[in-house]
Short mmCIF file of C-alpha atoms and ligand atoms in Angstrom, two decimals:
data_model
loop_
_atom_site.label_atom_id
_atom_site.label_comp_id
_atom_site.label_asym_id
_atom_site.label_seq_id
_atom_site.Cartn_x
_atom_site.Cartn_y
_atom_site.Cartn_z
CA UNK D 1 18.30 196.19 -201.65
CA UNK D 2 17.52 193.44 -198.42
CA UNK D 3 15.80 195.13 -195.38
CA UNK D 4 17.54 194.89 -192.32
CA UNK D 5 20.68 193.29 -193.58
CA UNK D 6 22.45 196.89 -191.54
CA UNK D 7 22.98 196.27 -188.48
CA UNK D 8 23.18 200.74 -187.66
CA UNK D 9 22.02 202.93 -190.13
CA UNK D 10 24.41 206.45 -188.67
CA UNK D 11 21.78 209.31 -189.69
CA UNK D 12 24.19 213.09 -189.80
CA UNK D 13 22.06 216.06 -189.62
CA UNK D 14 24.03 218.60 -191.39
CA UNK D 15 23.78 222.48 -191.89
CA UNK D 16 27.15 223.81 -193.09
CA UNK D 17 28.85 221.16 -192.20
CA UNK D 18 31.70 221.70 -195.13
CA UNK D 19 34.54 221.04 -193.54
CA UNK D 20 33.26 218.93 -190.68
CA UNK D 21 31.96 216.09 -193.04
CA UNK D 22 34.44 214.53 -194.57
CA UNK D 23 36.99 213.73 -191.82
CA UNK D 24 32.72 212.31 -189.58
CA UNK D 25 32.31 210.10 -192.22
CA UNK D 26 35.86 208.59 -192.17
CA UNK D 27 36.60 208.74 -188.56
CA UNK D 28 32.89 206.37 -188.53
CA UNK D 29 33.94 204.21 -191.56
CA UNK D 30 37.06 203.67 -189.82
CA UNK D 31 35.65 202.52 -186.29
CA UNK D 32 32.48 200.15 -187.41
CA UNK D 33 34.98 198.47 -190.10
CA UNK D 34 37.56 197.49 -187.55
CA UNK D 35 34.34 196.13 -185.38
CA UNK D 36 32.75 194.71 -188.36
CA UNK D 37 29.31 195.95 -187.70
CA UNK D 38 27.84 196.45 -190.82
CA UNK D 39 26.12 199.76 -191.58
CA UNK D 40 25.39 202.70 -193.74
CA UNK D 41 25.08 206.62 -193.57
CA UNK D 42 23.15 208.49 -194.34
CA UNK D 43 23.56 212.75 -194.39
CA UNK D 44 19.99 214.70 -193.83
CA UNK D 45 21.42 218.41 -195.53
CA UNK D 46 19.22 221.06 -195.55
CA UNK D 47 20.56 222.68 -198.54
CA UNK D 48 23.58 224.12 -197.02
CA UNK D 49 25.26 227.24 -198.82
CA UNK D 50 28.10 225.76 -197.85
CA UNK D 51 27.46 222.92 -200.83
CA UNK D 52 27.69 220.08 -197.49
CA UNK D 53 25.04 217.77 -199.72
CA UNK D 54 27.44 218.06 -202.82
CA UNK D 55 30.49 217.43 -200.75
CA UNK D 56 28.61 214.15 -199.66
CA UNK D 57 27.85 213.27 -203.01
CA UNK D 58 31.12 212.74 -204.49
CA UNK D 59 32.07 211.16 -201.53
CA UNK D 60 29.38 208.99 -201.48
CA UNK D 61 31.09 207.33 -205.53
CA UNK D 62 34.21 206.61 -202.88
CA UNK D 63 32.06 205.06 -199.81
CA UNK D 64 29.11 202.59 -201.11
CA UNK D 65 27.76 202.70 -197.78
CA UNK D 66 27.09 206.31 -198.01
CA UNK D 67 23.55 208.57 -199.32
CA UNK D 68 23.19 211.80 -199.11
CA UNK D 69 19.11 214.07 -198.22
CA UNK D 70 18.61 217.00 -199.90
CA UNK D 71 16.07 219.02 -198.28
CA UNK D 72 13.76 221.67 -199.80
CA UNK D 73 11.07 222.10 -196.81
CA UNK D 74 10.31 221.71 -193.17
CA UNK D 75 12.99 222.39 -192.46
CA UNK D 76 15.33 222.01 -189.05
CA UNK D 77 17.24 219.44 -187.06
CA UNK D 78 14.27 217.15 -185.23
CA UNK D 79 12.87 216.50 -188.90
CA UNK D 80 16.13 216.30 -190.69
CA UNK D 81 16.86 213.81 -188.33
CA UNK D 82 13.14 211.88 -188.42
CA UNK D 83 13.64 212.07 -191.98
CA UNK D 84 16.89 210.31 -192.32
CA UNK D 85 15.03 207.57 -189.95
CA UNK D 86 12.71 206.89 -192.76
CA UNK D 87 15.28 206.41 -195.60
CA UNK D 88 17.25 204.32 -193.49
CA UNK D 89 17.54 200.41 -193.36
CA UNK D 90 19.31 199.26 -190.80
CA UNK D 91 18.05 197.38 -187.57
CA UNK D 92 19.18 200.17 -185.46
CA UNK D 93 18.43 203.92 -185.94
CA UNK D 94 21.55 206.17 -184.78
CA UNK D 95 21.72 209.75 -184.78
CA UNK D 96 24.85 211.80 -184.06
CA UNK D 97 26.56 215.55 -184.94
CA UNK D 98 27.77 215.88 -187.66
CA UNK D 99 30.55 218.13 -186.05
CA UNK D 100 32.99 215.92 -184.34
CA UNK D 101 31.40 217.32 -180.70
CA UNK D 102 30.18 213.41 -180.48
CA UNK D 103 32.66 210.56 -179.86
CA UNK D 104 32.23 207.96 -182.71
CA UNK D 105 34.32 205.60 -180.78
CA UNK D 106 31.70 205.05 -178.25
CA UNK D 107 29.20 204.15 -181.62
CA UNK D 108 30.03 199.90 -181.20
CA UNK D 109 28.77 200.19 -177.57
CA UNK D 110 25.08 201.30 -178.50
CA UNK D 111 25.22 198.05 -180.53
CA UNK D 112 25.81 196.49 -177.22
CA UNK D 113 22.75 198.03 -175.72
CA UNK D 114 20.40 197.17 -178.90
CA UNK D 115 21.17 194.50 -178.39
CA UNK D 116 20.44 193.54 -174.59
CA UNK D 117 17.27 194.85 -175.22
CA UNK D 118 17.57 198.44 -174.95
CA UNK D 119 14.49 200.49 -177.25
CA UNK D 120 16.43 203.72 -176.91
CA UNK D 121 20.28 204.60 -176.19
CA UNK D 122 21.73 207.62 -175.40
CA UNK D 123 24.99 209.19 -175.44
CA UNK D 124 24.50 211.13 -172.70
CA UNK D 125 27.27 213.64 -171.24
CA UNK D 126 25.84 213.79 -167.64
CA UNK D 127 25.94 209.80 -167.00
CA UNK D 128 29.49 207.78 -165.66
CA UNK D 129 32.40 209.05 -167.90
CA UNK D 130 30.52 211.91 -169.39
CA UNK D 131 31.43 215.34 -169.76
CA UNK D 132 31.81 218.59 -171.24
CA UNK D 133 35.11 219.80 -172.86
CA UNK D 134 35.72 223.30 -173.65
CA UNK D 135 32.41 225.24 -172.16
CA UNK D 136 31.45 228.53 -170.98
CA UNK D 137 30.13 229.21 -167.74
CA UNK D 138 27.09 230.15 -168.86
CA UNK D 139 26.64 227.45 -171.25
CA UNK D 140 27.60 225.04 -168.32
CA UNK D 141 24.56 226.67 -167.01
CA UNK D 142 22.34 227.25 -169.23
CA UNK D 143 22.31 223.30 -170.23
CA UNK D 144 21.92 222.44 -165.92
CA UNK D 145 19.35 224.36 -166.20
CA UNK D 146 17.36 223.06 -168.90
CA UNK D 147 18.31 219.35 -167.81
CA UNK D 148 17.10 220.31 -164.49
CA UNK D 149 13.40 221.31 -166.29
CA UNK D 150 13.33 218.89 -168.23
CA UNK D 151 13.62 216.93 -164.78
CA UNK D 152 10.62 218.87 -163.56
CA UNK D 153 8.40 218.09 -166.44
CA UNK D 154 8.82 214.28 -165.58
CA UNK D 155 11.17 213.10 -167.69
CA UNK D 156 13.70 210.95 -165.60
CA UNK D 157 14.62 207.90 -168.07
CA UNK D 158 17.68 209.58 -168.91
CA UNK D 159 20.62 212.01 -167.40
CA UNK D 160 21.22 214.09 -170.87
CA UNK D 161 17.32 214.13 -172.38
CA UNK D 162 19.10 217.21 -174.80
CA UNK D 163 21.40 214.61 -176.19
CA UNK D 164 21.69 215.10 -179.83
CA UNK D 165 23.88 212.08 -179.60
CA UNK D 166 21.53 208.63 -179.38
CA UNK D 167 19.65 205.78 -181.38
CA UNK D 168 16.29 204.10 -181.27
CA UNK D 169 15.33 200.60 -182.46
CA UNK D 170 13.69 200.76 -185.25
CA UNK D 171 10.62 198.43 -184.52
CA UNK D 172 10.31 201.21 -181.80
CA UNK D 173 10.33 204.52 -184.50
CA UNK D 174 7.93 202.80 -186.49
CA UNK D 175 5.56 202.97 -183.10
CA UNK D 176 5.85 205.91 -182.14
CA UNK D 177 6.71 208.25 -185.34
CA UNK D 178 3.10 209.35 -185.77
CA UNK D 179 2.77 211.10 -182.69
CA UNK D 180 5.66 212.86 -182.09
CA UNK D 181 5.83 216.29 -183.32
CA UNK D 182 9.39 217.17 -184.46
CA UNK D 183 10.14 220.70 -183.80
CA UNK D 184 13.32 222.78 -183.16
CA UNK D 185 16.11 220.68 -181.57
CA UNK D 186 14.24 218.43 -178.71
CA UNK D 187 13.98 215.52 -180.82
CA UNK D 188 15.43 212.90 -178.49
CA UNK D 189 12.30 214.33 -175.80
CA UNK D 190 10.23 213.15 -178.32
CA UNK D 191 11.35 209.91 -178.17
CA UNK D 192 11.85 209.22 -174.70
CA UNK D 193 8.15 210.55 -173.64
CA UNK D 194 7.00 207.46 -175.45
CA UNK D 195 9.64 205.06 -174.29
CA UNK D 196 8.72 201.95 -172.34
CA UNK D 197 9.77 201.36 -168.63
CA UNK D 198 13.00 200.87 -168.43
CA UNK D 199 13.69 200.19 -171.81
CA UNK D 200 16.02 203.45 -172.45
CA UNK D 201 20.15 202.82 -171.29
CA UNK D 202 22.79 205.69 -171.45
CA UNK D 203 26.83 205.32 -172.09
CA UNK D 204 28.70 208.36 -171.01
CA UNK D 205 30.63 210.57 -173.68
CA UNK D 206 32.94 213.46 -172.98
CA UNK D 207 31.74 215.91 -175.12
CA UNK D 208 34.16 218.03 -177.71
CA UNK D 209 34.33 221.32 -178.48
CA UNK D 210 33.73 222.77 -181.81
CA UNK D 211 36.79 222.87 -184.09
CA UNK D 212 35.17 224.07 -187.70
CA UNK D 213 32.40 226.38 -188.31
CA UNK D 214 29.13 227.49 -186.16
CA UNK D 215 26.61 226.48 -183.31
CA UNK D 216 23.02 227.26 -185.05
CA UNK D 217 21.76 226.27 -181.34
CA UNK D 218 20.37 229.75 -180.73
CA UNK D 219 18.43 231.60 -177.86
CA UNK D 220 14.87 231.34 -180.07
CA UNK D 221 16.00 227.35 -180.19
CA UNK D 222 16.13 227.53 -176.41
CA UNK D 223 12.66 229.08 -175.92
CA UNK D 224 11.43 226.11 -178.07
CA UNK D 225 12.86 224.06 -176.30
CA UNK D 226 11.70 225.08 -173.22
CA UNK D 227 8.48 225.29 -175.01
CA UNK D 228 8.60 221.61 -176.25
CA UNK D 229 8.78 220.35 -172.96
CA UNK D 230 5.61 222.33 -172.03
CA UNK D 231 3.73 220.59 -175.04
CA UNK D 232 5.15 216.94 -175.08
CA UNK D 233 3.58 217.32 -171.22
CA UNK D 234 0.61 219.32 -170.59
CA UNK D 235 -0.21 220.11 -174.58
CA UNK D 236 -3.38 217.62 -174.77
CA UNK D 237 -4.64 219.44 -171.58
CA UNK D 238 -4.05 223.12 -172.57
CA UNK D 239 -2.91 223.64 -176.04
CA UNK D 240 0.19 226.18 -175.60
CA UNK D 241 -2.15 227.48 -178.79
CA UNK D 242 -5.12 228.11 -175.99
CA UNK D 243 -1.88 230.07 -172.90
CA UNK D 244 -0.51 231.95 -176.04
CA UNK D 245 -4.22 233.43 -176.81
CA UNK D 246 -5.19 233.68 -172.99
CA UNK D 247 -1.71 235.81 -172.63
CA UNK D 248 -2.64 238.27 -175.69
CA UNK D 249 -5.93 239.15 -174.22
CA UNK D 250 -4.23 239.97 -170.72
CA UNK D 251 -2.36 242.12 -172.43
CA UNK D 252 -5.93 243.39 -174.04
CA UNK D 253 -7.15 244.37 -171.04
CA UNK D 254 -4.05 246.34 -170.24
CA UNK D 255 -4.51 248.55 -173.61
CA UNK D 256 -8.80 248.57 -173.13
CA UNK D 257 -8.15 250.09 -170.16
CA UNK D 258 -4.72 252.47 -171.21
CA UNK D 259 -7.36 253.87 -174.10
CA UNK D 260 -10.42 254.53 -171.37
CA UNK D 261 -7.73 256.58 -169.81
CA UNK D 262 -6.56 258.59 -172.69
CA UNK D 263 -10.00 258.85 -174.43
CA UNK D 264 -11.22 260.57 -170.98
CA UNK D 265 -7.60 262.45 -169.61
CA UNK D 266 -7.00 263.27 -173.12
CA UNK D 267 -9.25 263.53 -175.63
CA UNK D 268 -11.66 264.90 -173.50
CA UNK D 269 -13.99 262.45 -175.17
CA UNK D 270 -17.17 261.50 -173.28
CA UNK D 271 -17.12 258.11 -170.62
CA UNK D 272 -18.99 256.21 -173.32
CA UNK D 273 -17.11 257.62 -176.26
CA UNK D 274 -13.83 256.18 -174.68
CA UNK D 275 -15.03 253.12 -173.96
CA UNK D 276 -15.90 252.23 -177.18
CA UNK D 277 -12.33 253.58 -177.83
CA UNK D 278 -10.73 251.47 -175.55
CA UNK D 279 -12.39 248.27 -176.42
CA UNK D 280 -11.99 249.08 -180.20
CA UNK D 281 -7.86 249.36 -179.58
CA UNK D 282 -7.41 246.08 -177.35
CA UNK D 283 -9.66 244.47 -180.32
CA UNK D 284 -7.66 245.32 -182.36
CA UNK D 285 -3.84 244.67 -180.90
CA UNK D 286 -5.34 241.32 -180.07
CA UNK D 287 -6.01 240.77 -183.39
CA UNK D 288 -2.46 241.80 -184.75
CA UNK D 289 -0.41 239.88 -181.91
CA UNK D 290 -2.58 236.79 -182.35
CA UNK D 291 -2.23 237.19 -185.82
CA UNK D 292 1.91 237.03 -185.45
CA UNK D 293 1.54 234.96 -182.27
CA UNK D 294 -0.79 232.70 -181.39
CA UNK D 295 -1.54 231.74 -185.01
CA UNK D 296 1.92 232.50 -186.73
CA UNK D 297 1.32 228.91 -188.53
CA UNK D 298 -1.61 230.46 -190.58
CA UNK D 299 -0.52 233.83 -190.37
CA UNK D 300 -2.60 236.54 -192.87
CA UNK D 301 -0.07 238.08 -194.64
CA UNK D 302 -2.20 239.60 -197.94
CA UNK D 303 -4.43 242.77 -197.10
CA UNK D 304 -7.60 241.33 -198.24
CA UNK D 305 -6.41 238.23 -195.27
CA UNK D 306 -6.22 240.62 -193.15
CA UNK D 307 -9.01 242.81 -193.34
CA UNK D 308 -10.83 239.40 -194.05
CA UNK D 309 -9.50 238.71 -190.81
CA UNK D 310 -10.34 241.81 -188.85
CA UNK D 311 -13.77 241.58 -189.59
CA UNK D 312 -14.13 238.34 -188.13
CA UNK D 313 -12.42 238.94 -185.59
CA UNK D 314 -15.16 241.86 -184.62
CA UNK D 315 -17.44 239.91 -184.99
CA UNK D 316 -16.57 236.80 -183.31
CA UNK D 317 -15.59 239.76 -180.19
CA UNK D 318 -18.78 241.19 -180.61
CA UNK D 319 -20.43 237.93 -179.46
CA UNK D 320 -17.80 237.56 -177.03
CA UNK D 321 -18.25 241.03 -175.23
CA UNK D 322 -22.25 239.86 -175.24
CA UNK D 323 -21.63 236.86 -173.63
CA UNK D 324 -19.32 238.63 -170.93
CA UNK D 325 -22.17 240.65 -169.62
CA UNK D 326 -24.74 238.61 -169.97
CA UNK D 327 -23.24 235.86 -168.07
CA UNK D 328 -21.94 238.83 -165.19
CA UNK D 329 -25.61 240.20 -165.15
CA UNK D 330 -26.66 236.68 -164.62
CA UNK D 331 -24.60 235.52 -161.77
CA UNK D 332 -24.78 239.12 -159.99
CA UNK D 333 -28.58 238.98 -159.61
CA UNK D 334 -29.16 235.13 -159.61
CA UNK D 335 -26.39 234.12 -157.69
CA UNK D 336 -25.48 236.90 -154.82
CA UNK D 337 -22.28 236.45 -156.65
CA UNK D 338 -20.43 240.24 -156.41
CA UNK D 339 -20.34 242.37 -159.98
CA UNK D 340 -16.90 241.76 -160.02
CA UNK D 341 -16.64 237.71 -159.57
CA UNK D 342 -19.52 237.43 -162.22
CA UNK D 343 -17.38 239.77 -164.27
CA UNK D 344 -14.29 237.30 -163.74
CA UNK D 345 -16.47 234.19 -164.57
CA UNK D 346 -18.20 236.17 -168.00
CA UNK D 347 -14.56 236.85 -169.35
CA UNK D 348 -13.15 233.33 -168.46
CA UNK D 349 -16.67 231.79 -169.91
CA UNK D 350 -15.97 234.77 -173.63
CA UNK D 351 -12.16 233.69 -173.92
CA UNK D 352 -13.09 230.10 -174.10
CA UNK D 353 -15.97 230.96 -176.46
CA UNK D 354 -14.05 233.42 -178.37
CA UNK D 355 -10.36 230.96 -178.40
CA UNK D 356 -12.73 227.78 -180.09
CA UNK D 357 -14.43 230.58 -182.80
CA UNK D 358 -11.24 231.97 -183.63
CA UNK D 359 -9.91 228.30 -183.75
CA UNK D 360 -12.21 227.48 -186.11
CA UNK D 361 -13.55 230.14 -187.62
CA UNK D 362 -11.44 233.18 -187.99
CA UNK D 363 -8.29 231.15 -188.25
CA UNK D 364 -9.83 228.63 -189.52
CA UNK D 365 -7.06 225.27 -190.68
CA UNK D 366 -7.25 225.47 -194.56
CA UNK D 367 -8.37 222.03 -195.42
CA UNK D 368 -6.23 221.95 -198.53
CA UNK D 369 -3.12 222.17 -197.27
CA UNK D 370 -3.35 218.72 -195.60
CA UNK D 371 -1.50 220.01 -192.11
CA UNK D 372 -2.74 218.41 -188.85
CA UNK D 373 0.23 219.14 -187.01
CA UNK D 374 -0.25 222.28 -186.42
CA UNK D 375 1.43 223.95 -183.17
N1 GDD W 1 19.94 219.42 -191.55
C1 GDD W 1 19.94 220.52 -190.90
N2 GDD W 1 19.26 221.08 -190.40
N3 GDD W 1 20.38 220.07 -189.23
C2 GDD W 1 21.29 220.87 -188.72
C3 GDD W 1 20.15 221.94 -188.44
C4 GDD W 1 18.78 222.27 -189.19
O1 GDD W 1 18.36 223.20 -189.15
N4 GDD W 1 21.01 222.41 -187.41
C5 GDD W 1 22.12 221.82 -187.05
N5 GDD W 1 22.19 220.95 -187.60
C6 GDD W 1 22.89 220.05 -187.62
C7 GDD W 1 24.07 220.00 -187.38
O2 GDD W 1 25.03 220.51 -188.17
C8 GDD W 1 25.24 219.29 -186.59
O3 GDD W 1 25.89 218.65 -187.14
C9 GDD W 1 24.00 219.04 -185.70
O4 GDD W 1 22.87 219.02 -186.11
C10 GDD W 1 23.85 219.89 -184.06
O5 GDD W 1 23.70 221.20 -184.66
P1 GDD W 1 24.94 221.89 -183.71
O6 GDD W 1 24.59 223.42 -184.08
O7 GDD W 1 26.19 221.46 -183.67
O8 GDD W 1 24.86 222.09 -181.94
P2 GDD W 1 25.12 221.77 -181.02
O9 GDD W 1 26.70 221.30 -180.54
O10 GDD W 1 25.45 223.47 -180.66
O11 GDD W 1 24.34 221.63 -179.41
C11 GDD W 1 24.01 219.96 -179.26
O12 GDD W 1 23.75 219.50 -177.68
C12 GDD W 1 23.05 219.94 -177.35
C13 GDD W 1 22.24 220.30 -176.32
O13 GDD W 1 23.03 220.69 -175.52
C14 GDD W 1 23.77 219.26 -179.68
O14 GDD W 1 24.24 217.79 -179.80
C15 GDD W 1 22.57 219.20 -180.16
O15 GDD W 1 21.89 217.70 -180.51
C16 GDD W 1 21.83 219.63 -178.71
O16 GDD W 1 20.55 219.37 -178.47
MN1 MN W 2 27.43 220.85 -181.95
#
């Protein structure tokens, strides 16, 4: 194989696209052959239950330019795209939907833009000649909102930063691939965040309605998108995990107070016992919520793991409580701050302390699995 004798590599990420895949491959072939462009097509399939990968496998006998990756791990659109790019041999790497919503007739224009020096070329629904057919008012609104949000987070080098139709040069891909976090649908955002100024070009196209199969863009993917926007811009400054952790802690303040109230009013406990009851309740709920949300990727599932984690969490929380107390006393007595302000500072410092301890101890990363990009 002569690396780079292929001009463009087209990656089609698929999940249950059995009806669409033979048609889109034929459309791509017919367009690119008529322009005499050397190309290959790589279908990056997540082991679709409808057998998309198997169909592609048999088509590849007829089409020498065609290959399939049957992916069993790390499923999802963005990692499927990155894997496809890794296995590609072309100078320029282009991804498009396999469901014919993306207009393949503009592919030759991508090549033109790359030859004129672009690092990223975006197929845009929002620039000249672009548009969307048959979208509900609701989906139009969501799309508008997501684009505005991207602007707000400083993505202003593309009119359609959520597009699933774009290309990048092989060189640019290898320059940045180590630094990106391919999750969910936000793969283009990751590349746009790393793009050199003036190197992003766009081609307008009309996004077509889907004929066969169904969309995999769910509400949870949209939420992931918003979190992803934050993470790309500010994740290094204040990790998403810390914000999550702080929210859980915030809920713990309420649980604590509710426990106190319940102890005094309902169970008629003494104030001391009610305090301990409230604190214990908040420690328990914090542990469970952190285990489920904040540290979802390192979640403890076995009884042994949960018991162990709960024990460590209690130890860590006890230290935090002492810190909270000490800081509050110190500041109220030595600096003349009010006890409330001092306590607030105490809580803040204890929260950071607890977070660091939980991160490196209770939910310590398993050294054997070598996963470093956990978010
Ligand atoms: N391998 C793999 N794994 N492929 C996937 C997965 C996955 O988990 N999820 C979706 N795909 C494939 C689909 O089979 C399709 O070829 C392509 O990715 C796009 O998915 P759709 O489900 O068709 O997305 P959509 O049409 O609703 O959303 C479009 O607009 C979004 C923004 O508005 C796409 O262009 C998205 O890429 C885009 O982000
Ligand atoms: Mn689609």
